[in-house]
Tab-separated table of C-alpha atoms in Angstrom:
chain	number	residue	atom	x	y	z
C	1	MET	CA	103.913	137.554	74.800
C	2	GLY	CA	100.642	139.341	75.590
C	3	THR	CA	98.913	139.997	78.849
C	4	LYS	CA	95.323	139.848	79.855
C	5	ASN	CA	95.136	143.610	79.115
C	6	SER	CA	96.597	143.284	75.635
C	7	ILE	CA	94.901	143.395	72.190
C	8	ASP	CA	95.609	140.854	69.500
C	9	MET	CA	96.826	142.974	66.608
C	10	LEU	CA	97.877	140.134	64.340
C	11	ARG	CA	94.612	138.110	63.701
C	12	GLY	CA	90.993	138.836	62.883
C	13	PRO	CA	89.203	142.041	61.901
C	14	LEU	CA	90.999	145.341	62.456
C	15	ALA	CA	88.215	147.930	62.846
C	16	ARG	CA	87.125	147.051	66.430
C	17	PRO	CA	90.590	146.297	67.871
C	18	MET	CA	91.994	149.506	66.477
C	19	MET	CA	89.176	151.543	67.986
C	20	MET	CA	89.477	149.750	71.316
C	21	PHE	CA	93.212	150.519	71.201
C	22	ALA	CA	92.629	154.190	70.329
C	23	LEU	CA	89.846	155.077	72.714
C	24	PRO	CA	91.941	154.856	75.938
C	25	LEU	CA	94.671	156.819	74.152
C	26	ILE	CA	92.149	159.576	73.249
C	27	ALA	CA	90.988	159.610	76.790
C	28	SER	CA	94.599	159.630	78.069
C	29	GLY	CA	95.562	162.497	75.764
C	30	VAL	CA	92.534	164.547	76.773
C	31	LEU	CA	93.229	163.887	80.443
C	32	GLN	CA	96.941	164.649	80.128
C	33	GLN	CA	96.103	167.918	78.374
C	34	SER	CA	93.619	168.554	81.148
C	35	PHE	CA	96.541	168.867	83.579
C	36	ASN	CA	97.609	172.022	81.645
C	37	SER	CA	94.002	173.073	81.032
C	38	VAL	CA	93.148	173.030	84.636
C	39	ASP	CA	96.304	174.983	85.340
C	40	VAL	CA	95.222	177.615	82.798
C	41	ALA	CA	91.633	177.721	83.982
C	42	VAL	CA	92.505	178.003	87.652
C	43	VAL	CA	95.040	180.763	87.185
C	44	GLY	CA	92.818	182.564	84.633
C	45	ARG	CA	89.830	182.588	87.021
C	46	PHE	CA	91.536	182.983	90.336
C	47	ALA	CA	94.989	184.707	89.649
C	48	GLY	CA	94.093	187.015	86.702
C	49	SER	CA	94.983	187.407	83.027
C	50	GLU	CA	98.693	188.051	83.698
C	51	ALA	CA	99.056	184.699	85.456
C	52	LEU	CA	97.095	183.174	82.586
C	53	ALA	CA	99.523	184.634	80.091
C	54	ALA	CA	102.518	183.459	82.218
C	55	VAL	CA	101.356	179.781	82.172
C	56	GLY	CA	100.242	179.963	78.534
C	57	SER	CA	103.622	181.436	77.393
C	58	ASN	CA	105.373	178.298	78.608
C	59	GLY	CA	103.388	175.827	76.438
C	60	PRO	CA	105.657	175.870	73.340
C	61	VAL	CA	108.737	176.159	75.501
C	62	ILE	CA	107.837	173.011	77.451
C	63	GLY	CA	107.106	171.201	74.160
C	64	LEU	CA	110.468	172.241	72.828
C	65	LEU	CA	112.204	170.819	75.927
C	66	ILE	CA	110.530	167.509	76.176
C	67	ASN	CA	109.524	166.488	72.594
C	68	MET	CA	112.914	164.997	71.616
C	69	PHE	CA	112.588	162.555	74.552
C	70	ILE	CA	108.939	161.845	74.019
C	71	GLY	CA	109.907	161.046	70.383
C	72	LEU	CA	112.222	158.391	71.665
C	73	SER	CA	109.202	156.720	73.251
C	74	VAL	CA	107.838	156.219	69.708
C	75	GLY	CA	110.999	154.235	69.050
C	76	VAL	CA	110.384	152.121	72.127
C	77	ASN	CA	106.838	151.292	70.920
C	78	VAL	CA	108.020	150.403	67.351
C	79	VAL	CA	110.942	148.263	68.347
C	80	ILE	CA	109.164	146.212	71.048
C	81	ALA	CA	105.992	145.729	68.802
C	82	ASN	CA	108.244	144.649	65.941
C	83	TYR	CA	109.897	142.017	68.192
C	84	ILE	CA	106.459	140.839	69.231
C	85	GLY	CA	105.424	140.378	65.634
C	86	GLN	CA	108.557	138.287	65.151
C	87	ARG	CA	107.827	136.386	68.357
C	88	ASN	CA	111.280	137.296	69.636
C	89	ALA	CA	110.818	137.158	73.469
C	90	ARG	CA	114.532	137.791	74.148
C	91	GLY	CA	114.473	140.927	72.010
C	92	VAL	CA	111.408	142.212	73.855
C	93	ARG	CA	113.032	141.842	77.240
C	94	ALA	CA	116.225	143.485	76.093
C	95	ALA	CA	114.351	146.424	74.526
C	96	VAL	CA	112.298	146.968	77.694
C	97	SER	CA	115.431	147.185	79.808
C	98	ALA	CA	117.133	149.538	77.352
C	99	ALA	CA	114.036	151.749	77.324
C	100	ALA	CA	114.061	152.113	81.098
C	101	VAL	CA	117.804	153.160	81.068
C	102	LEU	CA	117.018	155.717	78.329
C	103	ALA	CA	114.091	157.131	80.260
C	104	ILE	CA	116.168	157.684	83.445
C	105	ALA	CA	119.098	159.277	81.525
C	106	SER	CA	116.753	161.474	79.470
C	107	GLY	CA	114.891	162.721	82.535
C	108	VAL	CA	118.129	163.744	84.394
C	109	LEU	CA	119.400	165.601	81.313
C	110	MET	CA	116.031	167.302	80.722
C	111	VAL	CA	115.743	168.860	84.156
C	112	ALA	CA	119.289	170.173	84.030
C	113	VAL	CA	118.762	171.858	80.668
C	114	ALA	CA	115.317	173.314	81.629
C	115	LEU	CA	116.646	174.885	84.895
C	116	ALA	CA	119.565	176.486	83.051
C	117	ILE	CA	117.665	178.068	80.113
C	118	ALA	CA	114.327	178.991	81.802
C	119	ARG	CA	114.863	182.786	81.905
C	120	PRO	CA	117.016	183.255	78.795
C	121	ILE	CA	114.624	181.395	76.462
C	122	LEU	CA	111.550	183.314	77.829
C	123	GLU	CA	113.359	186.610	77.448
C	124	ALA	CA	114.398	185.652	73.885
C	125	LEU	CA	110.748	185.007	73.091
C	126	ASP	CA	109.780	188.570	74.092
C	127	THR	CA	107.550	187.313	76.881
C	128	PRO	CA	105.744	190.488	78.123
C	129	GLU	CA	107.658	192.069	80.937
C	130	THR	CA	104.626	192.121	83.127
C	131	VAL	CA	104.437	188.325	83.226
C	132	LEU	CA	108.093	187.338	82.770
C	133	ASP	CA	108.952	186.614	86.409
C	134	GLN	CA	105.861	184.517	86.890
C	135	ALA	CA	106.539	182.608	83.664
C	136	VAL	CA	110.110	181.823	84.666
C	137	SER	CA	108.982	180.630	88.125
C	138	TYR	CA	106.367	178.341	86.566
C	139	LEU	CA	108.884	176.827	84.115
C	140	ARG	CA	111.546	176.156	86.745
C	141	ILE	CA	109.148	174.355	89.043
C	142	PHE	CA	107.546	172.544	86.161
C	143	ALA	CA	110.970	171.266	85.079
C	144	LEU	CA	111.303	169.281	88.357
C	145	GLY	CA	108.482	167.072	87.133
C	146	MET	CA	109.874	166.500	83.665
C	147	PRO	CA	111.923	163.279	84.518
C	148	PHE	CA	108.655	161.686	85.877
C	149	MET	CA	106.808	162.769	82.761
C	150	ILE	CA	109.418	161.084	80.562
C	151	ILE	CA	109.357	157.858	82.636
C	152	TYR	CA	105.595	157.699	82.288
C	153	ASN	CA	105.725	158.196	78.506
C	154	PHE	CA	108.361	155.432	78.109
C	155	GLY	CA	106.430	153.080	80.369
C	156	SER	CA	103.170	153.662	78.529
C	157	ALA	CA	104.968	153.079	75.179
C	158	ILE	CA	106.105	149.613	76.464
C	159	LEU	CA	102.484	148.771	77.435
C	160	ARG	CA	101.168	150.105	74.113
C	161	SER	CA	103.408	147.695	72.242
C	162	VAL	CA	101.294	144.798	73.496
C	163	GLY	CA	98.009	146.654	72.966
C	164	ASP	CA	97.572	147.812	76.560
C	165	THR	CA	96.215	151.321	76.483
C	166	ARG	CA	93.813	150.993	79.369
C	167	ARG	CA	96.138	150.823	82.377
C	168	PRO	CA	98.168	153.892	81.363
C	169	PHE	CA	94.810	155.677	81.169
C	170	TYR	CA	93.849	154.559	84.685
C	171	SER	CA	97.204	155.907	85.849
C	172	LEU	CA	96.374	159.244	84.283
C	173	VAL	CA	92.996	159.282	85.989
C	174	ALA	CA	94.620	158.842	89.407
C	175	ALA	CA	97.252	161.510	88.659
C	176	GLY	CA	94.625	163.846	87.196
C	177	VAL	CA	92.512	163.735	90.374
C	178	VAL	CA	95.665	164.580	92.376
C	179	ASN	CA	96.437	167.479	89.974
C	180	VAL	CA	92.921	169.063	90.191
C	181	ILE	CA	92.744	168.783	94.034
C	182	LEU	CA	96.191	170.285	94.507
C	183	ASN	CA	95.476	173.049	91.999
C	184	LEU	CA	92.447	174.144	94.046
C	185	VAL	CA	94.286	173.811	97.351
C	186	PHE	CA	97.477	175.663	96.322
C	187	VAL	CA	95.921	178.438	94.289
C	188	ILE	CA	92.580	179.092	95.993
C	189	GLY	CA	93.456	177.878	99.526
C	190	PHE	CA	97.082	179.084	99.763
C	191	GLY	CA	97.108	181.845	97.111
C	192	MET	CA	100.201	180.474	95.478
C	193	GLY	CA	99.242	181.582	91.912
C	194	VAL	CA	101.364	180.159	89.041
C	195	GLU	CA	103.748	178.454	91.511
C	196	GLY	CA	100.818	176.517	92.959
C	197	VAL	CA	99.708	175.085	89.628
C	198	ALA	CA	103.292	174.238	88.814
C	199	TRP	CA	103.854	172.274	92.047
C	200	ALA	CA	100.512	170.520	91.503
C	201	THR	CA	101.629	169.314	88.099
C	202	VAL	CA	104.991	168.082	89.417
C	203	ILE	CA	103.366	166.024	92.188
C	204	SER	CA	100.863	164.566	89.741
C	205	ASN	CA	103.642	163.562	87.399
C	206	ILE	CA	105.418	161.760	90.277
C	207	VAL	CA	102.222	159.857	91.012
C	208	ASN	CA	101.733	159.002	87.386
C	209	SER	CA	105.272	157.635	86.853
C	210	ALA	CA	105.185	155.615	90.152
C	211	ILE	CA	101.976	153.811	89.073
C	212	VAL	CA	103.286	152.890	85.566
C	213	THR	CA	106.596	151.763	86.902
C	214	THR	CA	104.833	149.530	89.447
C	215	LEU	CA	102.666	148.032	86.756
C	216	LEU	CA	105.637	147.128	84.603
C	217	ALA	CA	107.627	145.745	87.610
C	218	ARG	CA	104.712	143.434	88.519
C	219	GLU	CA	104.067	142.335	84.894
C	220	LYS	CA	104.064	138.571	84.222
C	221	SER	CA	104.786	138.676	80.522
C	222	ASP	CA	107.965	139.427	78.525
C	223	ILE	CA	107.431	143.209	78.936
C	224	ARG	CA	108.167	142.898	82.693
C	225	LEU	CA	110.537	145.505	84.036
C	226	ASP	CA	113.291	143.979	86.150
C	227	LEU	CA	114.542	147.000	88.113
C	228	SER	CA	117.453	145.008	89.604
C	229	ALA	CA	118.832	144.112	86.139
C	230	LEU	CA	118.902	147.578	84.510
C	231	ARG	CA	121.934	148.200	82.463
C	232	PRO	CA	122.802	149.979	79.180
C	233	ASN	CA	122.204	147.772	76.090
C	234	TRP	CA	123.784	149.778	73.271
C	235	GLN	CA	122.383	147.620	70.442
C	236	GLN	CA	118.807	148.009	71.587
C	237	MET	CA	119.355	151.712	72.307
C	238	ARG	CA	120.574	152.179	68.753
C	239	LYS	CA	117.407	150.472	67.427
C	240	ILE	CA	115.163	152.660	69.548
C	241	ALA	CA	117.138	155.753	68.557
C	242	SER	CA	116.949	154.925	64.831
C	243	VAL	CA	113.151	155.348	65.004
C	244	GLY	CA	112.866	157.647	68.019
C	245	ILE	CA	115.418	160.327	67.218
C	246	PRO	CA	113.874	161.250	63.819
C	247	ALA	CA	110.449	161.328	65.505
C	248	GLY	CA	111.795	163.474	68.340
C	249	LEU	CA	113.687	165.720	65.960
C	250	GLN	CA	110.498	166.281	64.017
C	251	SER	CA	108.583	167.235	67.236
C	252	THR	CA	111.489	169.390	68.462
C	253	VAL	CA	111.778	171.411	65.223
C	254	PHE	CA	107.981	171.549	65.222
C	255	SER	CA	108.137	173.106	68.642
C	256	ILE	CA	110.858	175.541	67.554
C	257	SER	CA	108.548	176.856	64.823
C	258	ASN	CA	105.743	177.260	67.368
C	259	VAL	CA	108.118	179.075	69.657
C	260	PHE	CA	108.784	181.640	66.945
C	261	ILE	CA	105.077	182.014	66.316
C	262	LEU	CA	104.608	182.520	70.005
C	263	SER	CA	107.146	185.308	69.840
C	264	ALA	CA	105.122	186.923	67.034
C	265	ILE	CA	101.911	186.428	69.045
C	266	ASN	CA	103.559	188.088	72.075
C	267	SER	CA	104.152	191.188	69.846
C	268	PHE	CA	100.365	191.732	69.930
C	269	GLY	CA	100.595	192.102	73.770
C	270	ALA	CA	99.663	190.153	76.911
C	271	THR	CA	95.969	190.079	75.949
C	272	ALA	CA	96.672	188.306	72.669
C	273	ALA	CA	99.065	185.893	74.448
C	274	ALA	CA	96.344	185.010	76.980
C	275	GLY	CA	93.695	184.560	74.272
C	276	SER	CA	96.021	182.313	72.269
C	277	ALA	CA	96.828	180.305	75.403
C	278	ALA	CA	93.099	179.687	75.996
C	279	ALA	CA	92.370	178.600	72.378
C	280	ILE	CA	95.429	176.367	72.135
C	281	ASN	CA	93.891	174.095	74.816
C	282	TYR	CA	91.193	173.026	72.384
C	283	GLU	CA	93.697	172.626	69.515
C	284	LEU	CA	95.583	170.257	71.750
C	285	TYR	CA	92.498	168.329	72.772
C	286	CYS	CA	91.702	167.750	69.052
C	287	TYR	CA	95.351	166.935	68.298
C	288	PHE	CA	95.397	164.220	70.928
C	289	VAL	CA	92.487	162.559	69.087
C	290	ILE	CA	94.520	162.605	65.880
C	291	ASN	CA	97.614	161.492	67.743
C	292	ALA	CA	95.750	158.558	69.281
C	293	PHE	CA	94.959	157.146	65.924
C	294	GLY	CA	98.540	157.834	64.839
C	295	GLN	CA	99.886	155.865	67.772
C	296	THR	CA	97.345	153.116	66.880
C	297	ALA	CA	98.750	152.976	63.344
C	298	VAL	CA	102.331	152.793	64.684
C	299	ALA	CA	101.655	149.883	67.022
C	300	PHE	CA	99.446	147.853	64.676
C	301	THR	CA	101.731	148.436	61.726
C	302	SER	CA	104.868	147.538	63.618
C	303	GLN	CA	103.521	144.148	64.862
C	304	ASN	CA	102.025	143.263	61.486
C	305	TYR	CA	105.131	144.241	59.656
C	306	GLY	CA	107.239	142.173	62.027
C	307	ALA	CA	104.892	139.241	61.200
C	308	GLY	CA	105.171	139.935	57.511
C	309	GLN	CA	101.407	140.721	57.112
C	310	ILE	CA	101.725	143.467	54.515
C	311	ASN	CA	98.170	143.686	53.410
C	312	ARG	CA	97.019	144.298	56.991
C	313	CYS	CA	99.507	147.135	57.177
C	314	ARG	CA	97.680	148.764	54.237
C	315	ARG	CA	94.262	148.314	55.823
C	316	ILE	CA	95.593	149.756	59.115
C	317	PHE	CA	96.537	152.988	57.363
C	318	HIS	CA	93.153	153.428	55.694
C	319	LEU	CA	91.259	152.720	58.912
C	320	SER	CA	93.374	155.049	60.957
C	321	LEU	CA	92.875	157.851	58.391
C	322	LEU	CA	89.154	157.326	58.304
C	323	TYR	CA	88.834	157.393	62.107
C	324	SER	CA	91.093	160.400	62.583
C	325	VAL	CA	89.457	162.591	59.855
C	326	SER	CA	85.904	161.858	60.973
C	327	THR	CA	86.456	162.457	64.687
C	328	SER	CA	88.678	165.473	64.475
C	329	LEU	CA	86.454	167.195	61.843
C	330	PHE	CA	83.422	166.653	64.126
C	331	LEU	CA	85.239	168.152	67.109
C	332	ASN	CA	86.673	171.038	65.032
C	333	ILE	CA	83.259	172.104	63.811
C	334	LEU	CA	81.611	171.642	67.151
C	335	ILE	CA	84.100	173.754	69.183
C	336	ALA	CA	84.208	176.482	66.501
C	337	TRP	CA	80.404	176.587	66.427
C	338	GLN	CA	80.175	177.003	70.198
C	339	SER	CA	83.488	178.848	70.752
C	340	GLY	CA	81.958	181.330	73.136
C	341	PHE	CA	80.865	178.641	75.471
C	342	PHE	CA	84.124	176.638	75.378
C	343	LEU	CA	86.377	179.653	75.742
C	344	SER	CA	84.455	181.027	78.656
C	345	ALA	CA	85.895	178.203	80.793
C	346	PHE	CA	89.223	180.002	80.744
C	347	THR	CA	88.437	183.704	80.907
C	348	SER	CA	85.650	186.302	81.027
C	349	ASP	CA	87.823	189.117	79.713
C	350	PRO	CA	86.222	190.302	76.423
C	351	ASP	CA	89.537	191.406	74.898
C	352	VAL	CA	91.127	188.007	75.698
C	353	LEU	CA	88.003	186.280	74.308
C	354	PHE	CA	88.313	188.208	71.055
C	355	PHE	CA	91.865	186.983	70.316
C	356	ALA	CA	90.916	183.434	71.466
C	357	ALA	CA	87.925	183.291	69.133
C	358	GLU	CA	90.043	184.480	66.207
C	359	ARG	CA	92.436	181.604	66.805
C	360	VAL	CA	89.683	179.056	66.897
C	361	ALA	CA	88.274	180.375	63.596
C	362	THR	CA	91.621	180.516	61.836
C	363	VAL	CA	93.430	177.410	63.208
C	364	LEU	CA	91.196	174.931	65.060
C	365	LEU	CA	88.444	174.858	62.430
C	366	PHE	CA	90.845	173.488	59.825
C	367	GLN	CA	92.843	171.098	62.038
C	368	ALA	CA	91.495	167.959	60.332
C	369	ILE	CA	93.690	168.815	57.369
C	370	ALA	CA	96.666	167.545	59.476
C	371	CYS	CA	95.247	164.003	59.642
C	372	TYR	CA	96.748	162.671	56.374
C	373	TYR	CA	100.334	163.526	57.125
C	374	GLU	CA	100.043	162.308	60.732
C	375	MET	CA	98.574	158.897	59.693
C	376	ALA	CA	100.965	158.460	56.711
C	377	GLY	CA	103.927	159.389	58.901
C	378	SER	CA	102.824	156.950	61.616
C	379	SER	CA	102.421	154.132	59.161
C	380	MET	CA	105.903	154.765	57.636
C	381	ARG	CA	107.427	154.609	61.094
C	382	GLY	CA	105.730	151.303	61.779
C	383	LEU	CA	107.309	150.117	58.518
C	384	GLY	CA	110.778	151.139	59.717
C	385	HIS	CA	110.896	154.455	57.774
C	386	SER	CA	111.239	157.107	60.401
C	387	MET	CA	113.559	159.687	58.843
C	388	THR	CA	111.389	160.292	55.677
C	389	PRO	CA	108.244	161.532	57.488
C	390	ALA	CA	110.410	163.553	59.963
C	391	LEU	CA	112.105	165.434	57.147
C	392	ILE	CA	108.843	166.062	55.308
C	393	THR	CA	107.117	167.381	58.434
C	394	ILE	CA	110.162	169.511	59.364
C	395	PHE	CA	110.042	171.195	55.973
C	396	GLY	CA	106.329	171.390	55.475
C	397	THR	CA	105.092	172.546	58.921
C	398	CYS	CA	108.235	173.993	60.402
C	399	VAL	CA	110.456	175.663	57.780
C	400	LEU	CA	107.415	177.282	56.180
C	401	ARG	CA	106.249	178.679	59.520
C	402	LEU	CA	109.681	180.138	60.175
C	403	ILE	CA	109.676	181.872	56.768
C	404	TRP	CA	106.141	183.089	57.411
C	405	VAL	CA	107.013	184.627	60.716
C	406	GLY	CA	110.315	185.995	59.323
C	407	PHE	CA	108.556	187.903	56.541
C	408	PHE	CA	105.413	188.769	58.563
C	409	PRO	CA	104.606	192.418	57.801
C	410	ALA	CA	104.437	194.838	60.706
C	411	GLY	CA	100.884	195.933	59.954
C	412	ALA	CA	99.342	192.488	59.478
C	413	SER	CA	96.541	191.189	61.581
C	414	PHE	CA	96.490	188.442	64.221
C	415	ALA	CA	94.425	186.169	61.900
C	416	GLN	CA	96.947	186.641	59.065
C	417	LEU	CA	99.740	185.457	61.304
C	418	LEU	CA	97.803	182.275	62.334
C	419	ALA	CA	96.825	181.459	58.765
C	420	VAL	CA	100.206	179.738	58.430
C	421	TYR	CA	98.842	176.688	60.244
C	422	PRO	CA	96.266	175.509	57.653
C	423	VAL	CA	98.646	176.446	54.793
C	424	SER	CA	101.511	174.425	56.229
C	425	TRP	CA	99.252	171.490	56.935
C	426	THR	CA	98.081	171.369	53.346
C	427	LEU	CA	101.625	171.538	51.972
C	428	THR	CA	102.812	168.777	54.252
C	429	ASP	CA	99.895	166.541	53.265
C	430	LEU	CA	100.844	166.776	49.612
C	431	MET	CA	104.514	165.905	50.245
C	432	MET	CA	103.647	163.045	52.619
C	433	MET	CA	101.161	161.624	49.991
C	434	ALA	CA	104.006	161.245	47.480
C	435	ALA	CA	106.430	159.749	49.923
C	436	TYR	CA	103.933	157.288	51.325
C	437	ALA	CA	102.920	156.169	47.834
C	438	ARG	CA	106.617	155.566	46.980
C	439	ILE	CA	107.163	153.445	50.119
C	440	ARG	CA	103.996	151.429	49.518
C	441	ARG	CA	105.156	150.552	45.993
C	442	GLN	CA	108.222	148.910	47.547
C	443	LEU	CA	106.125	146.486	49.547
C	444	PRO	CA	104.837	143.111	48.269
C	445	ALA	CA	101.478	143.438	46.580
C	446	GLU	CA	99.894	139.990	46.814
C	447	GLU	CA	97.505	138.967	49.549
C	448	GLY	CA	99.229	136.901	52.173
C	449	SER	CA	102.724	137.652	50.938
C	450	GLU	CA	105.384	138.467	53.483
C	451	ALA	CA	108.229	140.923	53.626
C	452	PRO	CA	111.604	139.262	53.608
C	453	ALA	CA	112.701	138.246	57.093
C	454	THR	CA	115.639	140.565	57.018
C	455	ALA	CA	113.397	143.508	56.198
C	456	ARG	CA	110.887	142.942	58.944
C	457	GLY	CA	113.236	143.959	61.800
C	458	ILE	CA	113.784	147.580	62.686
C	459	ALA	CA	117.386	148.576	61.792
């Protein structure tokens, strides 16, 4: 079922294949975040701090809008990888077709919702009046590219299920070059400000989705996308949804909590909003490193669980945790140590830099704490348990943040507001540790033992 670009997840040592799988994902995440980072850097340098705040204010809102559908792509990965582990070629082909239909439907729905709520949601978040119109304009234009963003994420999830993480990265490289060039042309050449960076992102998303769709349409293996045979397959859609909806719900509620924190950040003024927007870029870079190893754990666990190789599933969790903690901790310390250098890429305003540096010292420096719950949750999803990690993460990292913001005293400092991040990560780790231990106890313990055949499929 594999392709010449795939990785064998079922046989041999795990350390090198997992790293080879994760490295293109890390590069892809960094490059994808660079789309937004270039937007922020260009407007911050050439359109001013108000434009910077307008673009930055949209980050949590965009996450809120698209995370449910990106969560569905996790379901695509798990279901197809599980079929591959079972050597069920018919199931693979059916799931690929169902994933394509879901991607198209999700994209159409997403753009309609985004256009309708752009101004109301930004007003509800107390976006500073001085940047509100620019923020609304950016979001409405950005929304036009959301369907293509979702198509890319579903397509790359299909390729990841066979271990192909390189070609989605090459696609992002091409789209990233387009994004950078158009940013410079639209903002510096044509003076389009936030609208210029928004249109550059839309066009780059179109390029990205077109490349991945073409790759799948020309594929020679079972993951080939037959565009002429697309039709709803409700059984496969339910399987994808059983894993993807809890993952998407977790990400959506996570974004809701960040939206409320953004509202609290906005209460400190446009300067704080701009500083936070600059610092968040590096948090996202580090998160994509963690997320890459989480996606690695999902894909490898799904295939090996489908094949009944339970002991390999255990080793996959330990390796993904080791890789994610060591790399993220290194990056967190490096960026915090040289925060002045890294933050200067986005702004030279000393007031903005003050708030950005506070966020780095309070949030980014402790981000490696999140590795355990991310790896444990990814492993549980690969084992077919998607709702448990979703509920734990919703309570630990989302509900606590909402409570924190709700009771945040009027005279408290910016750093005290942001302290909720390391506190919520620690609480979520402890709850996820207990849940993962319980699920592991339900698995066969002997080397070479297999899960019952009925248990290896994703419900």
